[in-house]
Amino acid sequence: SLASNTTLQTVWSFSVLGGTIGATGAIRVRTYVSAFQVDAGKTVALTLTYGTTAIATATVTATGNPIGVGGFIEVVLANAGATNSQVGSFLFWTFINDFYATGNTASSSGGISKSGTSAEDSTAAKTLKLEIQFNTSSASNSIVTKHTIGEKITP
């Protein structure tokens, strides 16, 4: 469980051994979220980093008060035909719409996604991590994760 504060907090982080994904392989990581809440009008940012490169950052503003909603965050990091050329992306899917847009009912689902690239040398060990940052400290802003599963994907 990560409580709201305005510093960057690590949702998960692990070392990817050098050579793990080769020139065309990938890693997929899925984190199950049991509860997520952001105060109305406040923002939260998710950042995916590989090595020293922040591959993708998405910042969203809550339009309502998603309280205790569940969902998942899925991350994919793939080499794009070379060991120093990666494409990374994440999808944060929640089971209520107030996290990402207006105009739907509270029984909706939806999410945010973001992708980007990096040029890290994947033949050396690198850290892959997902971080979250709330723009304001509030006792009600939080994310609770249940478990995280990672897998190597080969073409």
Backbone as ProteinMPNN parsed JSONL, in Angstrom:
{"seq_chain_A": "SLASNTTLQTVWSFSVLGGTIGATGAIRVRTYVSAFQVDAGKTVALTLTYGTTAIATATVTATGNPIGVGGFIEVVLANAGATNSQVGSFLFWTFINDFYATGNTASSSGGISKSGTSAEDSTAAKTLKLEIQFNTSSASNSIVTKHTIGEKITP", "coords_chain_A": {"N_chain_A": [[0.838, -1.181, 0.0], [0.591, 2.151, -0.899], [0.673, 5.25, 0.446], [-0.668, 8.518, 0.004], [1.563, 10.992, -0.924], [3.683, 13.685, -1.936], [6.016, 12.84, -3.088], [7.942, 10.826, -5.378], [7.024, 7.485, -5.525], [7.847, 4.049, -5.336], [6.124, 1.573, -7.025], [6.71, -1.015, -7.91], [9.858, -2.671, -8.437], [12.559, -4.178, -10.154], [15.505, -6.057, -11.014], [16.523, -6.571, -14.302], [18.19, -9.081, -15.734], [21.205, -8.917, -17.644], [20.974, -9.497, -21.126], [18.584, -10.886, -20.999], [16.251, -10.299, -22.548], [17.144, -10.413, -25.132], [17.469, -9.545, -28.643], [14.938, -9.284, -29.703], [13.047, -9.961, -27.828], [10.757, -9.746, -24.968], [9.43, -8.378, -21.897], [6.765, -8.84, -19.7], [4.853, -7.348, -17.188], [2.472, -7.608, -14.705], [0.455, -5.982, -12.417], [-1.778, -6.383, -9.829], [-4.344, -4.398, -8.663], [-5.964, -3.694, -5.726], [-7.247, -1.636, -4.444], [-7.801, 1.761, -5.135], [-7.534, 5.229, -4.95], [-8.169, 8.638, -5.614], [-8.444, 12.007, -4.822], [-11.09, 14.136, -5.988], [-10.378, 16.265, -8.706], [-7.666, 16.241, -8.253], [-4.328, 15.227, -9.181], [-2.503, 12.379, -10.425], [0.514, 10.73, -11.186], [2.02, 8.273, -13.218], [5.028, 6.568, -13.787], [7.162, 4.838, -15.947], [10.243, 3.31, -15.87], [13.316, 2.309, -17.31], [16.492, 1.196, -16.727], [18.288, 4.134, -16.796], [16.446, 5.624, -18.086], [13.435, 7.318, -18.307], [10.835, 5.959, -19.643], [8.067, 6.279, -20.129], [5.574, 8.522, -19.019], [2.517, 9.189, -17.517], [0.124, 11.522, -16.663], [-2.766, 12.107, -14.891], [-5.971, 13.556, -14.142], [-8.304, 13.208, -11.592], [-11.739, 13.11, -12.088], [-13.849, 12.652, -10.499], [-14.564, 11.011, -7.431], [-12.964, 8.305, -7.265], [-13.362, 5.637, -5.3], [-11.801, 3.164, -3.562], [-11.528, 1.499, -5.795], [-10.775, -1.291, -7.921], [-8.415, -2.95, -10.124], [-5.904, -3.222, -12.674], [-2.406, -2.918, -13.494], [-0.576, -3.066, -16.356], [2.546, -3.699, -17.768], [4.723, -3.563, -20.529], [7.855, -4.273, -21.816], [9.909, -4.204, -24.538], [12.528, -5.278, -26.686], [13.432, -3.712, -29.701], [14.327, -5.116, -32.097], [17.024, -4.78, -31.715], [19.618, -4.863, -29.216], [19.905, -2.468, -27.963], [17.674, -0.882, -28.217], [14.632, -0.1, -27.162], [11.083, -0.48, -26.666], [8.573, 0.626, -24.621], [5.633, 0.272, -22.605], [2.656, 1.067, -20.714], [-0.449, 0.164, -19.183], [-3.019, 1.279, -17.223], [-5.732, 0.048, -15.805], [-8.864, 0.644, -14.506], [-11.835, -0.064, -12.618], [-13.776, 1.897, -12.696], [-14.94, 4.976, -13.988], [-14.18, 7.57, -13.208], [-11.531, 8.1, -12.899], [-10.362, 8.729, -15.304], [-11.942, 10.107, -17.219], [-14.837, 12.131, -18.07], [-18.465, 11.912, -17.988], [-19.477, 9.288, -17.921], [-21.037, 6.553, -16.13], [-20.689, 5.551, -12.661], [-20.346, 2.843, -12.687], [-18.806, 2.191, -14.764], [-15.841, 1.252, -16.644], [-12.388, 1.876, -17.283], [-9.313, 3.344, -18.491], [-5.861, 4.435, -18.491], [-3.182, 4.831, -20.786], [0.223, 4.67, -21.851], [3.12, 5.081, -23.856], [6.573, 4.699, -24.867], [10.054, 5.151, -25.781], [13.398, 3.805, -25.389], [17.01, 3.755, -25.253], [18.695, 1.899, -24.012], [21.398, -0.281, -23.012], [20.676, -3.458, -23.187], [22.16, -5.732, -22.778], [23.461, -5.58, -20.448], [22.764, -5.686, -16.922], [19.79, -4.091, -15.877], [17.596, -1.886, -14.124], [14.116, -2.205, -13.957], [11.296, -0.322, -13.39], [8.228, 0.796, -11.868], [6.662, 3.739, -10.984], [4.769, 5.921, -8.815], [3.164, 9.059, -8.3], [1.485, 11.366, -6.364], [-0.139, 14.549, -6.652], [-0.763, 15.97, -4.45], [-0.735, 15.821, -0.884], [-2.841, 13.716, 0.855], [-4.96, 12.042, 3.043], [-6.746, 10.341, 1.877], [-5.836, 9.684, -0.662], [-4.509, 7.01, -2.34], [-2.931, 3.866, -3.236], [-3.37, 0.411, -3.4], [-1.767, -2.551, -3.819], [-2.026, -5.989, -4.763], [-0.585, -8.275, -5.814], [2.244, -8.886, -7.939], [3.143, -9.988, -11.117], [5.63, -11.19, -13.207], [6.847, -11.882, -16.505], [8.878, -13.427, -19.008], [8.816, -12.898, -22.448], [9.065, -14.493, -25.504], [9.691, -14.183, -29.02]], "CA_chain_A": [[0.0, 0.0, 0.0], [1.325, 3.407, -0.954], [-0.157, 6.366, 0.863], [-0.432, 9.739, -0.75], [2.442, 12.106, -0.618], [4.071, 14.306, -3.202], [7.28, 12.305, -3.588], [7.841, 9.672, -6.26], [7.043, 6.251, -4.753], [8.001, 2.868, -6.176], [5.084, 0.547, -6.975], [7.551, -2.205, -7.954], [11.168, -2.49, -9.071], [13.391, -5.367, -10.142], [16.626, -6.055, -11.943], [16.436, -7.427, -15.481], [19.551, -9.54, -16.002], [21.704, -8.634, -18.981], [20.709, -10.509, -22.135], [17.314, -11.577, -20.761], [15.248, -10.147, -23.606], [17.739, -10.549, -26.462], [17.226, -8.444, -29.586], [13.523, -9.177, -30.089], [12.183, -10.462, -26.765], [10.015, -8.773, -24.17], [9.03, -8.693, -20.534], [5.454, -8.295, -19.331], [4.645, -7.332, -15.746], [1.099, -7.216, -14.366], [0.229, -5.72, -11.0], [-3.196, -6.34, -9.508], [-4.657, -3.307, -7.742], [-7.194, -4.008, -4.998], [-7.907, -0.385, -4.067], [-7.163, 2.962, -5.664], [-8.351, 6.413, -4.709], [-7.593, 9.968, -5.827], [-9.449, 13.049, -4.585], [-11.584, 14.837, -7.18], [-9.603, 17.425, -9.112], [-6.242, 16.039, -7.971], [-3.661, 14.436, -10.209], [-1.575, 11.313, -10.086], [1.38, 10.412, -12.325], [2.695, 6.977, -13.253], [6.236, 6.634, -14.611], [7.856, 3.588, -16.232], [11.663, 3.582, -16.082], [14.216, 1.186, -17.58], [17.834, 1.763, -16.584], [18.204, 5.542, -16.399], [15.503, 6.285, -18.99], [11.991, 7.344, -18.028], [10.256, 5.621, -20.942], [6.719, 6.825, -20.291], [4.906, 9.106, -17.859], [1.153, 9.647, -17.763], [-0.457, 12.262, -15.552], [-4.21, 12.232, -15.078], [-6.731, 14.241, -13.108], [-9.551, 12.531, -11.234], [-12.899, 13.977, -12.28], [-14.777, 12.336, -9.415], [-13.849, 10.388, -6.319], [-12.926, 6.843, -7.344], [-13.069, 5.162, -3.953], [-11.617, 1.742, -3.386], [-11.696, 0.739, -7.024], [-9.724, -2.239, -8.259], [-7.993, -2.968, -11.518], [-4.554, -3.75, -12.863], [-1.439, -2.155, -14.276], [0.229, -3.973, -17.158], [3.719, -3.078, -18.372], [5.472, -4.366, -21.487], [9.127, -3.721, -22.287], [10.383, -5.069, -25.62], [13.595, -4.797, -27.56], [12.877, -3.476, -31.039], [15.223, -5.6, -33.127], [18.421, -4.584, -31.311], [19.731, -4.898, -27.756], [19.96, -1.099, -27.43], [16.504, -0.169, -28.722], [13.457, -0.644, -26.489], [9.772, 0.152, -26.659], [7.906, 0.276, -23.373], [4.294, 0.839, -22.457], [1.861, 0.576, -19.6], [-1.887, 0.39, -19.173], [-3.609, 1.215, -15.888], [-7.156, -0.155, -16.033], [-9.648, 0.64, -13.272], [-13.226, -0.434, -12.83], [-14.634, 3.071, -12.532], [-14.479, 5.927, -14.997], [-13.806, 8.893, -12.705], [-10.081, 8.234, -12.927], [-9.794, 9.141, -16.574], [-12.778, 10.909, -18.113], [-16.161, 12.485, -17.566], [-19.589, 11.555, -18.834], [-19.93, 7.914, -17.776], [-21.536, 6.242, -14.799], [-19.697, 4.991, -11.739], [-20.169, 1.414, -12.928], [-17.976, 2.055, -15.964], [-14.432, 0.938, -16.466], [-11.56, 2.591, -18.239], [-7.943, 3.441, -18.038], [-4.908, 5.29, -19.192], [-2.031, 4.103, -21.296], [1.3, 5.528, -22.328], [4.266, 4.316, -24.35], [7.751, 5.489, -25.22], [11.229, 4.382, -26.2], [14.677, 4.028, -24.724], [18.171, 3.211, -25.962], [19.546, 1.305, -22.976], [22.111, -1.499, -23.39], [20.027, -4.548, -22.452], [23.084, -6.832, -22.513], [23.874, -5.369, -19.058], [21.631, -5.654, -15.996], [19.123, -2.791, -15.732], [16.415, -1.883, -13.271], [12.825, -1.852, -14.53], [10.453, 0.053, -12.258], [7.02, 1.592, -12.049], [6.531, 4.649, -9.852], [3.552, 6.724, -8.746], [3.311, 10.306, -7.543], [0.283, 12.174, -6.224], [0.249, 15.958, -6.646], [-1.078, 16.557, -3.151], [-0.841, 14.863, 0.215], [-4.192, 13.577, 1.385], [-5.122, 10.72, 3.648], [-7.594, 9.487, 1.052], [-5.168, 9.317, -1.907], [-3.683, 5.829, -2.095], [-3.033, 2.706, -4.112], [-3.057, -0.832, -2.708], [-1.557, -3.624, -4.788], [-2.091, -7.327, -4.182], [0.581, -9.033, -6.235], [2.829, -8.524, -9.224], [3.633, -11.158, -11.843], [6.449, -10.854, -14.378], [7.185, -13.017, -17.367], [9.66, -13.194, -20.216], [8.094, -13.281, -23.662], [9.973, -14.658, -26.653], [8.947, -14.221, -30.281]], "C_chain_A": [[0.884, 1.247, 0.0], [0.371, 4.54, -0.618], [0.266, 7.619, 0.097], [0.638, 10.609, -0.118], [2.984, 12.602, -1.944], [5.427, 13.848, -3.711], [7.008, 11.112, -4.492], [7.993, 8.406, -5.42], [7.097, 5.053, -5.695], [6.858, 1.885, -5.951], [5.762, -0.82, -6.989], [8.841, -1.884, -8.701], [11.903, -3.817, -9.034], [14.48, -5.255, -11.192], [16.362, -7.043, -13.074], [17.878, -7.811, -15.824], [19.953, -9.232, -17.438], [21.443, -9.795, -19.925], [19.365, -11.208, -22.001], [16.36, -11.471, -21.938], [15.833, -10.197, -25.013], [17.445, -9.344, -27.338], [15.744, -8.246, -29.885], [12.56, -9.682, -29.016], [11.515, -9.346, -25.98], [9.805, -9.297, -22.758], [7.661, -8.065, -20.312], [5.313, -8.421, -17.819], [3.219, -6.851, -15.489], [0.978, -7.114, -12.854], [-1.272, -5.613, -10.766], [-3.429, -5.312, -8.407], [-5.977, -3.636, -7.054], [-7.943, -2.754, -4.565], [-7.094, 0.794, -4.584], [-8.093, 4.14, -5.435], [-7.544, 7.681, -4.942], [-8.712, 10.982, -5.61], [-9.828, 13.735, -5.889], [-10.735, 16.077, -7.443], [-8.11, 17.314, -8.869], [-5.632, 15.144, -9.038], [-2.759, 13.371, -9.6], [-0.778, 11.008, -11.352], [1.98, 9.024, -12.135], [3.878, 7.102, -14.188], [6.855, 5.251, -14.719], [9.295, 3.925, -16.583], [12.408, 2.282, -16.331], [15.625, 1.749, -17.583], [17.722, 3.189, -16.062], [17.186, 6.317, -17.223], [14.066, 6.173, -18.495], [11.3, 7.159, -19.373], [8.908, 6.297, -21.15], [6.21, 7.36, -18.961], [3.523, 9.569, -18.278], [0.65, 10.331, -16.502], [-1.932, 12.466, -15.842], [-4.837, 12.938, -13.885], [-8.027, 13.48, -12.86], [-10.7, 13.514, -11.376], [-13.958, 13.745, -11.222], [-13.964, 11.788, -8.275], [-13.874, 8.876, -6.459], [-12.471, 6.283, -6.0], [-12.962, 3.651, -3.951], [-11.744, 0.901, -4.637], [-10.509, -0.178, -7.258], [-9.353, -2.126, -9.717], [-6.634, -3.619, -11.645], [-3.708, -2.745, -13.63], [-0.613, -3.185, -15.037], [1.322, -3.188, -17.863], [4.324, -4.062, -19.369], [6.715, -3.599, -21.883], [9.654, -4.69, -23.33], [11.574, -4.445, -26.324], [13.045, -4.759, -28.979], [13.872, -3.861, -32.126], [16.695, -5.421, -32.829], [18.468, -4.542, -29.789], [19.841, -3.506, -27.14], [18.793, -0.24, -27.943], [15.236, -0.792, -28.132], [12.21, 0.208, -26.741], [9.102, -0.309, -25.372], [6.537, 0.92, -23.305], [3.659, 0.324, -21.173], [0.406, 0.951, -19.807], [-2.333, 0.259, -17.727], [-5.111, 1.19, -16.095], [-7.866, -0.207, -14.682], [-11.101, 0.358, -13.607], [-14.188, 0.677, -12.436], [-14.089, 4.167, -13.424], [-13.905, 7.21, -14.441], [-12.304, 9.13, -12.694], [-9.598, 8.873, -14.217], [-10.663, 10.047, -17.426], [-14.112, 11.225, -17.462], [-17.237, 11.893, -18.462], [-20.08, 10.135, -18.734], [-20.417, 7.677, -16.36], [-20.454, 5.59, -13.954], [-19.481, 3.501, -11.945], [-19.315, 1.149, -14.163], [-16.591, 1.552, -15.618], [-13.658, 1.698, -17.528], [-10.156, 2.722, -17.707], [-7.134, 4.433, -18.824], [-3.781, 4.412, -19.708], [-1.02, 5.106, -21.811], [2.422, 4.626, -22.822], [5.394, 5.273, -24.7], [8.896, 4.569, -25.578], [12.426, 4.684, -25.312], [15.776, 3.398, -25.569], [19.182, 2.691, -24.948], [20.214, 0.037, -23.514], [21.551, -2.667, -22.582], [20.916, -5.779, -22.286], [23.673, -6.717, -21.108], [22.617, -5.331, -18.181], [21.102, -4.235, -15.849], [17.929, -2.955, -14.801], [15.201, -1.446, -14.076], [11.927, -1.512, -13.358], [9.26, 0.883, -12.687], [6.851, 2.425, -10.793], [5.235, 5.444, -9.957], [3.827, 7.97, -7.923], [1.975, 11.062, -7.552], [0.697, 13.64, -6.161], [-0.07, 16.654, -5.331], [-1.121, 15.466, -2.098], [-2.253, 14.887, 0.759], [-4.326, 12.164, 1.915], [-5.928, 9.783, 2.762], [-6.971, 9.109, -0.29], [-4.25, 8.124, -1.652], [-3.869, 4.798, -3.201], [-2.596, 1.491, -3.297], [-2.93, -1.914, -3.769], [-1.56, -4.961, -4.064], [-0.872, -8.163, -4.541], [1.004, -8.59, -7.632], [3.43, -9.775, -9.839], [4.422, -10.688, -13.055], [6.75, -12.085, -15.189], [8.004, -12.555, -18.559], [8.856, -13.699, -21.404], [9.095, -13.388, -24.798], [9.157, -14.759, -27.93], [8.904, -15.617, -30.865]], "O_chain_A": [[1.808, 1.369, 0.805], [-0.619, 4.76, -1.316], [1.394, 7.741, -0.379], [0.602, 10.909, 1.075], [2.751, 11.974, -2.977], [5.941, 14.413, -4.676], [5.966, 10.466, -4.382], [8.971, 8.262, -4.686], [6.452, 5.058, -6.744], [6.643, 1.418, -4.833], [5.434, -1.686, -6.178], [8.899, -0.944, -9.494], [11.886, -4.511, -8.018], [14.388, -4.464, -12.13], [16.021, -8.202, -12.836], [18.688, -6.949, -16.166], [19.12, -9.283, -18.343], [21.665, -10.952, -19.566], [19.039, -12.057, -22.831], [15.719, -12.459, -22.296], [15.1, -10.041, -25.989], [17.199, -8.247, -26.834], [15.336, -7.154, -30.279], [11.366, -9.816, -29.281], [11.682, -8.164, -26.281], [9.979, -10.482, -22.471], [7.421, -6.916, -20.683], [5.614, -9.466, -17.241], [2.81, -5.807, -15.999], [1.346, -8.028, -12.116], [-1.955, -4.837, -11.434], [-2.79, -5.353, -7.356], [-6.994, -3.834, -7.719], [-9.152, -2.805, -4.341], [-5.867, 0.819, -4.483], [-9.293, 4.057, -5.696], [-6.39, 7.787, -4.526], [-9.805, 10.83, -6.155], [-8.998, 13.896, -6.784], [-10.416, 16.837, -6.528], [-7.359, 18.214, -9.246], [-6.338, 14.396, -9.713], [-2.327, 13.453, -8.451], [-1.323, 11.024, -12.456], [2.391, 8.652, -11.036], [3.755, 7.677, -15.27], [7.052, 4.57, -13.713], [9.548, 4.725, -17.483], [12.172, 1.279, -15.657], [15.931, 2.666, -18.344], [17.129, 3.424, -15.009], [17.071, 7.534, -17.08], [13.55, 5.075, -18.292], [11.194, 8.105, -20.154], [8.637, 6.828, -22.227], [6.39, 6.738, -17.915], [3.375, 10.264, -19.283], [0.742, 9.779, -15.406], [-2.303, 12.942, -16.915], [-4.306, 12.919, -12.775], [-8.755, 13.15, -13.796], [-10.644, 14.624, -10.847], [-14.87, 14.557, -11.066], [-12.773, 12.082, -8.17], [-14.712, 8.217, -5.843], [-11.313, 6.447, -5.616], [-13.911, 2.946, -4.294], [-12.039, -0.291, -4.552], [-9.386, 0.116, -6.848], [-9.905, -1.309, -10.453], [-6.255, -4.461, -10.831], [-4.217, -1.855, -14.312], [-0.018, -4.076, -14.432], [1.067, -2.15, -18.474], [4.426, -5.256, -19.085], [6.646, -2.423, -22.241], [9.829, -5.874, -23.042], [11.623, -3.233, -26.532], [12.3, -5.643, -29.403], [14.223, -3.042, -32.975], [17.538, -5.864, -33.608], [17.47, -4.22, -29.144], [19.869, -3.377, -25.916], [18.921, 0.977, -28.082], [14.816, -1.873, -28.545], [12.276, 1.413, -26.985], [9.072, -1.504, -25.075], [6.311, 1.985, -23.879], [4.06, -0.702, -20.622], [0.077, 1.912, -20.502], [-2.061, -0.749, -17.076], [-5.703, 2.186, -16.509], [-7.509, -1.008, -13.818], [-11.534, 0.525, -14.748], [-15.272, 0.424, -11.91], [-12.874, 4.269, -13.595], [-13.183, 7.898, -15.162], [-11.859, 10.26, -12.496], [-8.536, 9.495, -14.235], [-10.128, 10.716, -18.31], [-14.467, 10.655, -16.431], [-16.951, 11.428, -19.565], [-21.042, 9.789, -19.42], [-20.224, 8.521, -15.485], [-19.432, 5.136, -14.469], [-18.515, 2.947, -11.42], [-19.13, -0.003, -14.555], [-16.222, 1.443, -14.448], [-14.214, 2.109, -18.546], [-9.848, 2.266, -16.606], [-7.633, 5.157, -19.686], [-3.471, 3.373, -19.125], [-1.358, 6.238, -22.159], [2.649, 3.545, -22.279], [5.2, 6.483, -24.814], [8.726, 3.353, -25.668], [12.458, 5.68, -24.59], [15.508, 2.612, -26.479], [20.371, 3.004, -25.019], [19.655, -0.641, -24.376], [21.912, -2.846, -21.419], [20.476, -6.775, -21.711], [24.315, -7.652, -20.628], [21.535, -4.981, -18.655], [21.877, -3.288, -15.713], [17.335, -4.03, -14.709], [15.246, -0.444, -14.79], [11.797, -2.307, -12.427], [9.276, 1.569, -13.71], [6.887, 1.903, -9.678], [4.679, 5.616, -11.042], [4.615, 7.948, -6.977], [1.418, 11.353, -8.61], [1.781, 13.948, -5.664], [0.314, 17.806, -5.126], [-1.497, 14.328, -2.381], [-2.792, 15.945, 1.085], [-3.854, 11.208, 1.299], [-5.81, 8.563, 2.879], [-7.535, 8.276, -0.999], [-3.324, 8.21, -0.845], [-4.82, 4.849, -3.981], [-1.587, 1.531, -2.594], [-3.867, -2.165, -4.527], [-1.151, -5.058, -2.907], [-0.202, -8.699, -3.658], [0.229, -8.004, -8.388], [4.137, -10.53, -9.172], [3.934, -9.877, -13.842], [6.891, -13.185, -14.655], [7.843, -11.439, -19.051], [8.287, -14.79, -21.368], [9.885, -12.472, -25.025], [8.072, -15.341, -27.94], [8.316, -15.825, -31.926]]}, "name": "protein", "num_of_chains": 1, "seq": "SLASNTTLQTVWSFSVLGGTIGATGAIRVRTYVSAFQVDAGKTVALTLTYGTTAIATATVTATGNPIGVGGFIEVVLANAGATNSQVGSFLFWTFINDFYATGNTASSSGGISKSGTSAEDSTAAKTLKLEIQFNTSSASNSIVTKHTIGEKITP"}
